[in-house]
Short mmCIF file of C-alpha atoms and ligand atoms in Angstrom, two decimals:
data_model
loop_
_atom_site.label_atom_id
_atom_site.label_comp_id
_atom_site.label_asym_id
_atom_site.label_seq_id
_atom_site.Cartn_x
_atom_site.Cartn_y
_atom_site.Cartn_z
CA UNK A 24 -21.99 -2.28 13.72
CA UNK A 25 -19.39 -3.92 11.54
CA UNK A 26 -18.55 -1.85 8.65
CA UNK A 27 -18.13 -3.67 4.73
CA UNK A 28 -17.12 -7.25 3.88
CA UNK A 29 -13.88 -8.18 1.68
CA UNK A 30 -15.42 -10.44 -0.86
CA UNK A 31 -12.18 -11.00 -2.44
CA UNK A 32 -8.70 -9.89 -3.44
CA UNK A 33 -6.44 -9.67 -6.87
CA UNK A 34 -3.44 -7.80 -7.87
CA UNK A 35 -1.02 -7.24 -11.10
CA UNK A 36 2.44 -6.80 -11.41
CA UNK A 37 4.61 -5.60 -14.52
CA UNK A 38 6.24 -8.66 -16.64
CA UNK A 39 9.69 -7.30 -16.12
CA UNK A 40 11.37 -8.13 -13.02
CA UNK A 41 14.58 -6.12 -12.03
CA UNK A 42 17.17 -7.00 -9.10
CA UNK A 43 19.59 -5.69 -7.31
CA UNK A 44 22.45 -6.68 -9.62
CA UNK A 45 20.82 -5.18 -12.47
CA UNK A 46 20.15 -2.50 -10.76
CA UNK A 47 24.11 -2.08 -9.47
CA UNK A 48 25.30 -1.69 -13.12
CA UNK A 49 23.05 1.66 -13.36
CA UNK A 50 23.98 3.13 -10.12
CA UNK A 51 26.47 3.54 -7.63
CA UNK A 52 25.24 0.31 -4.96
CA UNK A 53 25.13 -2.92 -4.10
CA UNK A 54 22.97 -6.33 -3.83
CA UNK A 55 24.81 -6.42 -0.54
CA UNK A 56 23.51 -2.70 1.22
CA UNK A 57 20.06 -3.11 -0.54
CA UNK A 58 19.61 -6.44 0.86
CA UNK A 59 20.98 -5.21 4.06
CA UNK A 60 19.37 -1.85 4.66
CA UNK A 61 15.68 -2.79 3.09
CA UNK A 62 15.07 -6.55 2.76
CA UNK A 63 14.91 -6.11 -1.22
CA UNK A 64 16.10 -8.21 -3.70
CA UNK A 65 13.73 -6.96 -6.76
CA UNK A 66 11.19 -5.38 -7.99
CA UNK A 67 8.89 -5.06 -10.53
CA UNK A 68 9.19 -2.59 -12.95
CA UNK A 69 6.10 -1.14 -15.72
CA UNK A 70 7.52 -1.57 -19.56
CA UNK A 71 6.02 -0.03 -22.50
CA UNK A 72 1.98 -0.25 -22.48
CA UNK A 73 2.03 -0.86 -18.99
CA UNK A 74 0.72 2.33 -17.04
CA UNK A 75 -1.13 2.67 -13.85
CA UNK A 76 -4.61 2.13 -15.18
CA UNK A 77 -3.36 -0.99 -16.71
CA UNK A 78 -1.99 -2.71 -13.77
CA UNK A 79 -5.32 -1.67 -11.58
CA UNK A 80 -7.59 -2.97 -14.22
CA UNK A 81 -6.20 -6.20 -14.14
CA UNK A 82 -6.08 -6.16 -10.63
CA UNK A 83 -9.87 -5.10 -10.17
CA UNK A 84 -10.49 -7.94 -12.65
CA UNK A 85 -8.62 -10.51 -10.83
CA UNK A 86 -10.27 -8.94 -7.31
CA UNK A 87 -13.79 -9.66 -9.22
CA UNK A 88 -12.82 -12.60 -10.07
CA UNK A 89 -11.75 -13.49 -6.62
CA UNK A 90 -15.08 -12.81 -5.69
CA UNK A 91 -17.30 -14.12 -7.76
CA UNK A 92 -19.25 -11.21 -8.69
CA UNK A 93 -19.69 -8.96 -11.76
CA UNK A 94 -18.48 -5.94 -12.40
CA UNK A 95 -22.01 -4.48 -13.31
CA UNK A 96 -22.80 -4.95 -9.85
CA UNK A 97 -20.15 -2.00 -8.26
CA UNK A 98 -21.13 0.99 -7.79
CA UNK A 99 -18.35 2.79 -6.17
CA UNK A 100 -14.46 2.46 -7.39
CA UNK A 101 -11.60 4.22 -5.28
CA UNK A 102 -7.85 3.73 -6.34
CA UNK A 103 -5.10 5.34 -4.32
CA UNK A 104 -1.97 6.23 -6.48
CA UNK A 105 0.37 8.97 -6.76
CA UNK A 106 1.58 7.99 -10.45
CA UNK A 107 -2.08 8.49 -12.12
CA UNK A 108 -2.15 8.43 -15.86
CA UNK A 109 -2.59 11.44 -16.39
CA UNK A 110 -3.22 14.99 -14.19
CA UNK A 111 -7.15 14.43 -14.65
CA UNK A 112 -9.50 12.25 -14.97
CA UNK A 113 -8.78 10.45 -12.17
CA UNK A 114 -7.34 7.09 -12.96
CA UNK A 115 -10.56 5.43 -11.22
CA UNK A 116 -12.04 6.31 -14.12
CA UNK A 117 -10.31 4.56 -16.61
CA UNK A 118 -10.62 1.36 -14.78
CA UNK A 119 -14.56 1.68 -14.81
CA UNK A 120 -14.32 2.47 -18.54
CA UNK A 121 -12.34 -0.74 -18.79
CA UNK A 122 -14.42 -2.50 -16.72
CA UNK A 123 -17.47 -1.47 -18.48
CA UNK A 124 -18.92 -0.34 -14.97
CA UNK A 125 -19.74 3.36 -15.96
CA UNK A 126 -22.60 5.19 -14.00
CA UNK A 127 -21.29 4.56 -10.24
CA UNK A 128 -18.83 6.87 -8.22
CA UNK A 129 -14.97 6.80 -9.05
CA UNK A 130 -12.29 8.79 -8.15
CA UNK A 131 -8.94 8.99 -6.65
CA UNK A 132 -7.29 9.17 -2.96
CA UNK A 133 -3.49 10.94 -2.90
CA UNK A 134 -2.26 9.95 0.39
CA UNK A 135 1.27 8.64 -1.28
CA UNK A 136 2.18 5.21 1.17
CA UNK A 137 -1.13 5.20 3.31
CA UNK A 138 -2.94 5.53 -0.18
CA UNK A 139 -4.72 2.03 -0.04
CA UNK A 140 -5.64 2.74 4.05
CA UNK A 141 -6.95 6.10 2.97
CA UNK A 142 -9.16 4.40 -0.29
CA UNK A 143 -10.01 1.61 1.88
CA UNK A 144 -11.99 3.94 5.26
CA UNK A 145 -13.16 6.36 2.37
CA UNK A 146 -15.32 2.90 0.54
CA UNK A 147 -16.04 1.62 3.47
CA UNK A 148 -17.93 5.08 4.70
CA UNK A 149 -19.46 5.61 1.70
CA UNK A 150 -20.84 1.83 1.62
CA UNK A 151 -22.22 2.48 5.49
CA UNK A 152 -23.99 5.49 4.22
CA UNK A 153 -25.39 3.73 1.18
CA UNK A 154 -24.38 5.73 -1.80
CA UNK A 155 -23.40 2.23 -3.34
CA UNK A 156 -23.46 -1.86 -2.41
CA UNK A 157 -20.58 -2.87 -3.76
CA UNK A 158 -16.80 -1.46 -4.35
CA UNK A 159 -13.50 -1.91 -5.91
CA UNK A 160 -10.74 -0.18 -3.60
CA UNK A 161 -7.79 -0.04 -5.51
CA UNK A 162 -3.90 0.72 -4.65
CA UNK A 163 -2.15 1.18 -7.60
CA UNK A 164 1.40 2.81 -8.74
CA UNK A 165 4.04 2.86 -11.29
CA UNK A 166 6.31 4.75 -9.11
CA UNK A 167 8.94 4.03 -11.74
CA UNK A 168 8.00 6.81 -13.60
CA UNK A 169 8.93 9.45 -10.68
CA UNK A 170 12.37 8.27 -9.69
CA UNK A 171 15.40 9.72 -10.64
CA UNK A 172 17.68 7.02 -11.84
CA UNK A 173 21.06 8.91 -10.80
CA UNK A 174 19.51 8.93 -6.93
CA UNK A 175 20.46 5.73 -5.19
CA UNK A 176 19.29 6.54 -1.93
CA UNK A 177 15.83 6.58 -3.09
CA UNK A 178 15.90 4.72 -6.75
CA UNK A 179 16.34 1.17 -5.45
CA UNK A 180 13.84 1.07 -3.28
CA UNK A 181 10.70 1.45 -5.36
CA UNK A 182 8.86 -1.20 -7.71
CA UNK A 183 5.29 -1.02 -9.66
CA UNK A 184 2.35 -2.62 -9.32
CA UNK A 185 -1.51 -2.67 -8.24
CA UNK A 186 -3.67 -4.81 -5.47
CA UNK A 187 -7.57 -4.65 -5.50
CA UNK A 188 -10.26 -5.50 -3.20
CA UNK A 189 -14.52 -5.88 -3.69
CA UNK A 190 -16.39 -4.66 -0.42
CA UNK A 191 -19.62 -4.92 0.51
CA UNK A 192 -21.56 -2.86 2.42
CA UNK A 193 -22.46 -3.99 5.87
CA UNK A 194 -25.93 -5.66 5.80
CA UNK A 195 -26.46 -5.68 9.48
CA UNK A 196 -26.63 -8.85 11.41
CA UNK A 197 -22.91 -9.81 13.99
CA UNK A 198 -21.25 -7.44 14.97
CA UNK A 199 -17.77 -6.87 16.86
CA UNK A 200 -14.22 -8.99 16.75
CA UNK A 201 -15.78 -12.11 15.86
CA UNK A 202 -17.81 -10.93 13.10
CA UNK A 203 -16.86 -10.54 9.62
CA UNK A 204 -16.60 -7.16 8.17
CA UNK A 205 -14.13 -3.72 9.07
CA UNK A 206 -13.78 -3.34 12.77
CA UNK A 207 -11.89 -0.35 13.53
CA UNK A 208 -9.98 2.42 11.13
CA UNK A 209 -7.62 5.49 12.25
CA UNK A 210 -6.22 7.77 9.78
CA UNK A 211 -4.04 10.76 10.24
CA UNK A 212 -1.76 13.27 8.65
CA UNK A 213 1.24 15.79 9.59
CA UNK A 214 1.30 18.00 6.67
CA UNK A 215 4.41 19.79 8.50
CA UNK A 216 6.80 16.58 7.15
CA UNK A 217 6.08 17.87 3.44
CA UNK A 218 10.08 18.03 2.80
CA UNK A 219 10.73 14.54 4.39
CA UNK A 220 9.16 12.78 1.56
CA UNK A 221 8.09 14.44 -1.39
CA UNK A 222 8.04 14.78 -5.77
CA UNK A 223 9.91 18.14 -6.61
CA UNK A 224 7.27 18.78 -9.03
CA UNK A 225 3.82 19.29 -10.68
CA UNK A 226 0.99 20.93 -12.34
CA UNK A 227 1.08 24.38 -10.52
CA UNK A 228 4.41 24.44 -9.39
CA UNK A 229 6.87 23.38 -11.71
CA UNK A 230 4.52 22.50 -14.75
CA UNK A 231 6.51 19.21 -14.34
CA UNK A 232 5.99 15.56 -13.07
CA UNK A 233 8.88 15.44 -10.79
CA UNK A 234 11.25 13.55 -8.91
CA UNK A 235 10.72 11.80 -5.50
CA UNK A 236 12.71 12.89 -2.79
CA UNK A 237 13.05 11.59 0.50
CA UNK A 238 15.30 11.93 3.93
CA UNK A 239 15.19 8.37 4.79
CA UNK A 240 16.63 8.05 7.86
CA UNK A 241 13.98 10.55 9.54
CA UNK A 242 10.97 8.69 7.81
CA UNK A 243 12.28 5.44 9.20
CA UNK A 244 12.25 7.33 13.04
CA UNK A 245 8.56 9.01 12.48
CA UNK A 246 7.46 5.53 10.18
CA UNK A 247 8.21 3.03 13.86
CA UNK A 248 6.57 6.03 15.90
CA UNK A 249 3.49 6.79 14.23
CA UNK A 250 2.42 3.32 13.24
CA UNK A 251 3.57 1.61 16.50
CA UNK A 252 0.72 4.44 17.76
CA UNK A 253 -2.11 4.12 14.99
CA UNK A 254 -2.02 0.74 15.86
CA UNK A 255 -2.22 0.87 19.11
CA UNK A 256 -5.46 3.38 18.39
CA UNK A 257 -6.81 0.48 16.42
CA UNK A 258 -6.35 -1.90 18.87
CA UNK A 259 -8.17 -0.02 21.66
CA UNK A 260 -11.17 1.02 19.23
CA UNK A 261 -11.65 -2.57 18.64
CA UNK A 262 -11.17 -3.84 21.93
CA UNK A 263 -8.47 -6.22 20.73
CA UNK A 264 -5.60 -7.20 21.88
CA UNK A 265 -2.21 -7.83 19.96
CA UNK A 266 -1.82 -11.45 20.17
CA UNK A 267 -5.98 -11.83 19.22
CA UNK A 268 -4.53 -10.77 15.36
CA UNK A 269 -4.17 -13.55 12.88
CA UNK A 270 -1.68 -11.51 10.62
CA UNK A 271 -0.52 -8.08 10.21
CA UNK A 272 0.00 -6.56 6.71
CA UNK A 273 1.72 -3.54 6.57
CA UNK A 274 2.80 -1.01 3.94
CA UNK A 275 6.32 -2.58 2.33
CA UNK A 276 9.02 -0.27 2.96
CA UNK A 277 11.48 -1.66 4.81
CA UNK A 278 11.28 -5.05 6.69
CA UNK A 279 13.83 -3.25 9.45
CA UNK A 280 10.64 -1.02 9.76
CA UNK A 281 8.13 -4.32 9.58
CA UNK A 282 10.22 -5.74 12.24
CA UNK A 283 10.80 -2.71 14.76
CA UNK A 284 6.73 -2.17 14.59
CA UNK A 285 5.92 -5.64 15.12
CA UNK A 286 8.49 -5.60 18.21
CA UNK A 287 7.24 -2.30 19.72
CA UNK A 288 3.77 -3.94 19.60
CA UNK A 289 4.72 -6.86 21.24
CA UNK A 290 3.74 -9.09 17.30
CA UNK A 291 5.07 -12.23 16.66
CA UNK A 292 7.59 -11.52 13.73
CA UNK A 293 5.94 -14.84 12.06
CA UNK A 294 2.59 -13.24 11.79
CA UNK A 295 3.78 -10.11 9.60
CA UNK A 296 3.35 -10.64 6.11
CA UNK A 297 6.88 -9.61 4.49
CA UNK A 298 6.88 -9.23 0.67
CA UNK A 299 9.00 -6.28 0.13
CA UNK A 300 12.07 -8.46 -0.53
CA UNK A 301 10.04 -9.43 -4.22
CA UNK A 302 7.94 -6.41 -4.59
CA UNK A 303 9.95 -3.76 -2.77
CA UNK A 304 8.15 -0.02 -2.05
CA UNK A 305 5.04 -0.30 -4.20
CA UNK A 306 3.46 2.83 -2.42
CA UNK A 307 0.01 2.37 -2.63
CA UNK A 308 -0.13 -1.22 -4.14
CA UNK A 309 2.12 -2.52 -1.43
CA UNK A 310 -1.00 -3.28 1.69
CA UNK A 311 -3.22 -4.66 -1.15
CA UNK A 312 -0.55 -6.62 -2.94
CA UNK A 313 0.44 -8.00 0.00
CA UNK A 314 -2.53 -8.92 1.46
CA UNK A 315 -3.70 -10.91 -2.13
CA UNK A 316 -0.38 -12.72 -2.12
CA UNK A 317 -0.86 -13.94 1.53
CA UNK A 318 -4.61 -14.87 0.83
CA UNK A 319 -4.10 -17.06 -2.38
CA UNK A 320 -1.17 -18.80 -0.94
CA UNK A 321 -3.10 -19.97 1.72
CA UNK A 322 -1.73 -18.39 4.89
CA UNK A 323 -4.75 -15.67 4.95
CA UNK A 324 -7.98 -17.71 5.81
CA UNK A 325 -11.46 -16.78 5.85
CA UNK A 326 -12.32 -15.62 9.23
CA UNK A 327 -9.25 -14.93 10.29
CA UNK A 328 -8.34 -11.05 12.18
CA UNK A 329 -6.10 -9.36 10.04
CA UNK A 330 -4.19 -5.68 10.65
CA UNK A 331 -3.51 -3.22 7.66
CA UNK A 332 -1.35 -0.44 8.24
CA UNK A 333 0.69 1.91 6.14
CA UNK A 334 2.78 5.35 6.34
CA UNK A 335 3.75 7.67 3.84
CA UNK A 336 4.64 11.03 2.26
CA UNK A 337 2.41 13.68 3.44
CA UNK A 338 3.09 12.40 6.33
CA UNK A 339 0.27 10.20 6.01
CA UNK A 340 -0.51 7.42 8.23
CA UNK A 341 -3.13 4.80 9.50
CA UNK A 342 -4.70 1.25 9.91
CA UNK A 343 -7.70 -0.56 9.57
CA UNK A 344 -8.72 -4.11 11.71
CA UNK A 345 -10.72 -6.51 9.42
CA UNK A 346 -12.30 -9.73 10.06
CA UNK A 347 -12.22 -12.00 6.63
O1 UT7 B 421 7.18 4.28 1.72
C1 UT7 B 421 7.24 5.50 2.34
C2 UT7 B 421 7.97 5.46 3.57
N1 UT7 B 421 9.38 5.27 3.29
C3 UT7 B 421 10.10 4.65 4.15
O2 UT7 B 421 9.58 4.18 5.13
C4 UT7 B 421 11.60 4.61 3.98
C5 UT7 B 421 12.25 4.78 5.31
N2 UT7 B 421 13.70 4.77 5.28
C6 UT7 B 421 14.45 3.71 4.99
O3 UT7 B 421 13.93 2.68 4.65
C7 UT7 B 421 15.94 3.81 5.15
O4 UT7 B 421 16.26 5.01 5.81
C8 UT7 B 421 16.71 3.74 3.80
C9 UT7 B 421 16.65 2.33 3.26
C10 UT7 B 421 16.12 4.72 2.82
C11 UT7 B 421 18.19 4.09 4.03
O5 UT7 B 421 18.75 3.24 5.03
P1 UT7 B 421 19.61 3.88 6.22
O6 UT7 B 421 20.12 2.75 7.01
O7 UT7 B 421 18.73 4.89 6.91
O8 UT7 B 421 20.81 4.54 5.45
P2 UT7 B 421 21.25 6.07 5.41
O9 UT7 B 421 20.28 6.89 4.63
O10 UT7 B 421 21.59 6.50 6.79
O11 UT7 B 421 22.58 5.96 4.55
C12 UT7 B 421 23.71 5.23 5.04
C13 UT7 B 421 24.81 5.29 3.98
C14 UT7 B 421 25.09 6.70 3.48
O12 UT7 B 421 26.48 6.82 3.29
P3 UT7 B 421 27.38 7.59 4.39
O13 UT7 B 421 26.82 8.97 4.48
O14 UT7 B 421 27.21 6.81 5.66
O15 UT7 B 421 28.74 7.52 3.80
C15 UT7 B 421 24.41 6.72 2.13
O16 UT7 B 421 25.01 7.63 1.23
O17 UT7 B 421 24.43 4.51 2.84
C16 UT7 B 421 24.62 5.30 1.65
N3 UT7 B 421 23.65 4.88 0.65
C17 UT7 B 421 23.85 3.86 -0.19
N4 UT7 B 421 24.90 3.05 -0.38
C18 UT7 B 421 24.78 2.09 -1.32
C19 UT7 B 421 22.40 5.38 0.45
N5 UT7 B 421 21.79 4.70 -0.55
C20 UT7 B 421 22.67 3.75 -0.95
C21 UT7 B 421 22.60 2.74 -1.94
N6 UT7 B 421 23.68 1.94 -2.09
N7 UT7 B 421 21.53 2.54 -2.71
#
């Protein structure tokens, strides 16, 4: 059986928008190398009042909105970040305060990149097994926070934001590639990359938030090599092939990355949704951000077969297939 429905998308970004020029008077770089080596040209970046929880509130409410339903009716919230508010309560919690949802399940997913994939298999299992009808999956990051601003191999590649989606839980009925609802999902994690991609700090190490840190040139390798192969996973679990997908949306790193996946797979560059030259890395956000973007301008359509995949610090990877 098909697992839950997407009844709708929203997201939120910060009001302040930085770009590469700015960004070239702080550090030692260039519009020219960022726009060369990533595909970014800006990003958003969380001012004063704006936090996590802020950002995936008003995405949730947009997402609700989207949908058409109330948030007294979800039962389940899941947000994926690795910038929460604050070391506990999870930030999930905030947003059902905010939302005036209280009573249901909430908590938070850590899986850095893959975040939103992780949030997004962990709702949908919980839906199939009925501990709630209707949930708010949330990616949602103000990565901002964690960067060093002297580092510009990893500072200019990050932004803030938040993307939200309702699910409902399967209600039996179709089933398969031509049926709405989540088709296939593959998750995985190498816990032996730790140093690849990492914060240098936190609660019961350093008693500090930290710094990210990141090789990038060996994420880039393992980034084309494990989500070239979680997709392919995906692909055979649904028994699907690569030019049956309406439109990929992957995690926002790099569009070298978007574009050496989609030609590994065999994807038609034009069907990979690219908005990491106005959003750049969001981390968790990015899949859900994306995904909201490409739905209300129109090039996401209901019933249409679309591919989510993301990779990340841990290492953390995976993908789900979803019929709108
Ligand atoms: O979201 C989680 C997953 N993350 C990713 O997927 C990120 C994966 N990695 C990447 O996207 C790329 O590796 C980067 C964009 C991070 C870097 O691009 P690259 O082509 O791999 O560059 P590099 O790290 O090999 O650095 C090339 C040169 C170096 O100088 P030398 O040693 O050749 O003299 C760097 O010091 O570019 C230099 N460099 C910069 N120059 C100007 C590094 N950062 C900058 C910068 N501005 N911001």
């Amino acid at each position: 059986m098909n697992g839950s429905r997407l009844l709708g998308t929203g997201s939120a970004l910060p009001a302040k928008v930085v770009t590469n020029a700015e960004l070239a008077e702080r550090v030692d770089t260039t519009d020219e190398w960022i726009v060369e080596r990533t595909g970014i040209r800006q990003r958003y970046i969380a001012g004063e009042g704006e936090t996590t929880a802020t950002l995936a509130t008003a995405a949730a409410r947009a997402a609700l909105a989207d949908a058409g339903v109330d948030a007294s009716s979800i039962g389940l919230i899941v947000l994926a970040t690795a910038t929460p508010d604050n070391t506990f309560p999870a930030t999930a919690t905030k947003v059902q305060a905010a939302l005036g949802c209280n009573g249901g399940i909430a908590f938070d997913v850590a899986a850095v990149c893959s975040g939103f994939l992780y949030a997004l298999a962990t709702a949908d299992s919980l839906l199939r097994t009925g501990m709630a009808k209707r949930a708010l999956v949330i990616g949602a990051e103000t990565f901002s926070r964690i960067l060093d601003w002297e580092d510009r191999t990893t500072c200019v590649l990050f932004g803030d934001g938040a993307g939200a989606v309702v699910l409902e839980a399967p209600s039996g009925g179709d089933s398969g590639k031509n049926a709405p609802g989540i088709i296939a999902s593959r998750l995985h994690a190498d816990g032996a990359c730790h140093d690849l991609l990492y914060v240098d700090g936190g609660p019961s190490t350093t008693q500090t938030v930290g710094h990210v840190r990141m090789k990038g040139r060996e994420v880039f390798r393992h980034a084309v090599v494990n989500l070239s192969s979680v997709l392919r996973e995906v692909l055979d679990e649904a028994g699907v092939s690569a030019d049956e997908i309406d439109w990929v949306v992957p995690h926002q790193a790099n569009a070298r990355i978007l574009d050496a996946t989609a030609k590994k797979l065999g994807l038609a560059p034009e069907k990979v949704i690219v908005t990491v030259d106005v959003h750049a890395n969001t981390s968790a956000a990015s899949v859900p951000l994306a995904l909201d973007v490409a739905r209300k301008d129109g090039r996401i359509k209901p019933g249409d077969l679309v591919m989510l995949e993301a990779m990340g610090g841990g290492f953390t990877w995976g993908a789900s297939l979803i019929r709108l």
